[in-house]
Amino acid sequence: MMKQFFGWCKKTPLIAKIAVGLVVGVCLGLWVPQASFIMVLGDIFVGALKAIAPILVFVLVVASLASAGKGIGKRFSRVIFFYMLSTFLAAVVAVGASYLVKPTIPLAQAIEQSAPSSLGEVLTTLLSNMVMNPVSALMNANYVGILTWAVVFGLALRVIAGDKTKDVLTDFSNAISKAVAWVIQLAPLGIMGLVYGSVSEYGIEIFTDYGKLLAVLVGSMLVMAFVVDPLIVAVALKRNPYPLVLRCFKESGVTAFFTRSSAANIPINMSLCEKLGLDREHYSVSIPLGATINMDGAAITITVMSLAAAFSQGLNVNILIAIILSFVATLGACGASGVAGGSLLLIPMACSLLGVGQDIAMQVVAVGFIIGVVQDSLETAINSSGDVIFCATAEFMEWKKQGKELPF
């Protein structure tokens, strides 16, 4: 029996095993909600990914830049453009959906949290994180700082290191990648534990109290994921984008949905980039960078929640303010990874632009934590899968110019 089980595990694709783990997790969450030890599997999986991701990013970026070829800078500028364009359009989609539905929030509780009071504070935090001590950046999983120092060390090694040193760096990065591949094989058990935790704790009641707000959030994110982002890819590559988009959602978005952590999903995304045949010199920098600045879901959350707060207070938000809000949400979302609590604690900053007081804004943050099991999960799935979509799109544009065949 055990031999047959292990044989099935070897032959079955990872995504199919994840689907089985998902179903088992839901069933266990409904049938035996008291068996909390099952959640340990999810904690171990996410913990392992979070532990190895900072080392993976640092080593891959240093190794890639130390031996990088010429012409890679153009691809980086292109992928950054895609990241920022997508995040801004996400905020615009959220504004349109909010005006169409005008969701309101039943505000009844407050929450004690510290939140950034202005966009300047967010940008200051972002710049401070860039120059954090590199050892502290690795220990605290500060990806802005990790990327900054990895680029500095990588460029320095490119100038002074010999071929043998570069070979050692490459071998070390390959070893880290192999360790990540082993961790990823634990995904079915990890997903089972994560799903069990959500189902056993929240059940399905989460969809009732804040249904209208959730509908706007989820609807905006799905429009962004399956209409706007594919349109950007279609214009850039001049071909049907959905094979690429759906593959990224299947292999990256599903895992990100349940881990609810862009950082934890970095190893998953790098593995997918390797399957797509992308250049490691490119994706080893673009993927962790995307986890920092490609924030479609965060921009939608900030925009929808702040407008819902304004509508709940009976405030009139004119279209000019809404456009400014889109820019603020775009820049704020890029700084979300450097702020404790992620995108939710950037809501008061956006609310201040709309004339909503801090007390009300923090109540909206409390609502965000309540619906976070849905909102944050989908937000992370869209953010993380989008990292691969646009990283691949930027490189595939180069492939087309060179006459190379695209893998979709």
PDB file of C-alpha atoms in Angstrom, residues 14 56 180-181 184 243-255 265-279 283 287 381 384-392 396 407:
ATOM      1  CA  LEU A  14       2.535  18.728  -8.258  1.00  0.00           C
ATOM      2  CA  LEU A  56      17.588  32.489  -2.290  1.00  0.00           C
ATOM      3  CA  VAL A 180      13.960  25.213  -2.652  1.00  0.00           C
ATOM      4  CA  ALA A 181      12.776  22.489  -5.034  1.00  0.00           C
ATOM      5  CA  ILE A 184       8.198  23.021  -2.837  1.00  0.00           C
ATOM      6  CA  PRO A 243      -2.096  30.261 -22.104  1.00  0.00           C
ATOM      7  CA  LEU A 244       0.612  32.214 -20.246  1.00  0.00           C
ATOM      8  CA  VAL A 245      -1.818  33.914 -17.825  1.00  0.00           C
ATOM      9  CA  LEU A 246      -3.640  30.712 -16.905  1.00  0.00           C
ATOM     10  CA  ARG A 247      -0.431  28.770 -16.432  1.00  0.00           C
ATOM     11  CA  CYS A 248       0.913  31.434 -14.085  1.00  0.00           C
ATOM     12  CA  PHE A 249      -2.322  31.350 -12.078  1.00  0.00           C
ATOM     13  CA  LYS A 250      -2.295  27.573 -11.930  1.00  0.00           C
ATOM     14  CA  GLU A 251       1.335  27.190 -10.834  1.00  0.00           C
ATOM     15  CA  SER A 252       1.886  30.439  -8.890  1.00  0.00           C
ATOM     16  CA  GLY A 253      -1.481  31.976  -7.999  1.00  0.00           C
ATOM     17  CA  VAL A 254      -2.957  28.858  -6.374  1.00  0.00           C
ATOM     18  CA  THR A 255      -0.039  28.496  -3.970  1.00  0.00           C
ATOM     19  CA  ASN A 265       5.934  32.554  -3.072  1.00  0.00           C
ATOM     20  CA  ILE A 266       9.211  33.890  -4.487  1.00  0.00           C
ATOM     21  CA  PRO A 267      10.754  30.382  -4.684  1.00  0.00           C
ATOM     22  CA  ILE A 268       7.584  29.094  -6.397  1.00  0.00           C
ATOM     23  CA  ASN A 269       7.784  31.901  -8.969  1.00  0.00           C
ATOM     24  CA  MET A 270      11.458  31.331  -9.660  1.00  0.00           C
ATOM     25  CA  SER A 271      10.793  27.651 -10.237  1.00  0.00           C
ATOM     26  CA  LEU A 272       8.022  28.566 -12.710  1.00  0.00           C
ATOM     27  CA  CYS A 273      10.319  31.004 -14.533  1.00  0.00           C
ATOM     28  CA  GLU A 274      12.837  28.202 -14.935  1.00  0.00           C
ATOM     29  CA  LYS A 275      10.116  25.946 -16.407  1.00  0.00           C
ATOM     30  CA  LEU A 276       9.224  28.718 -18.870  1.00  0.00           C
ATOM     31  CA  GLY A 277      12.857  28.808 -20.006  1.00  0.00           C
ATOM     32  CA  LEU A 278      13.508  32.371 -18.840  1.00  0.00           C
ATOM     33  CA  ASP A 279      16.986  33.755 -18.291  1.00  0.00           C
ATOM     34  CA  TYR A 283      14.160  36.601 -13.356  1.00  0.00           C
ATOM     35  CA  ILE A 287      10.778  38.289  -9.407  1.00  0.00           C
ATOM     36  CA  ALA A 381      -2.499  35.407  -5.733  1.00  0.00           C
ATOM     37  CA  SER A 384       2.446  37.003  -7.174  1.00  0.00           C
ATOM     38  CA  SER A 385       1.225  35.459 -10.428  1.00  0.00           C
ATOM     39  CA  GLY A 386       1.500  38.899 -12.048  1.00  0.00           C
ATOM     40  CA  ASP A 387       5.203  38.959 -11.156  1.00  0.00           C
ATOM     41  CA  VAL A 388       5.809  35.961 -13.431  1.00  0.00           C
ATOM     42  CA  ILE A 389       3.412  37.157 -16.146  1.00  0.00           C
ATOM     43  CA  PHE A 390       5.205  40.470 -16.659  1.00  0.00           C
ATOM     44  CA  CYS A 391       8.699  39.099 -16.076  1.00  0.00           C
ATOM     45  CA  ALA A 392       7.997  36.573 -18.843  1.00  0.00           C
ATOM     46  CA  PHE A 396       9.421  37.176 -24.544  1.00  0.00           C
ATOM     47  CA  PRO A 407       6.556  28.490 -25.204  1.00  0.00           C
TER      48      PRO A 407
END
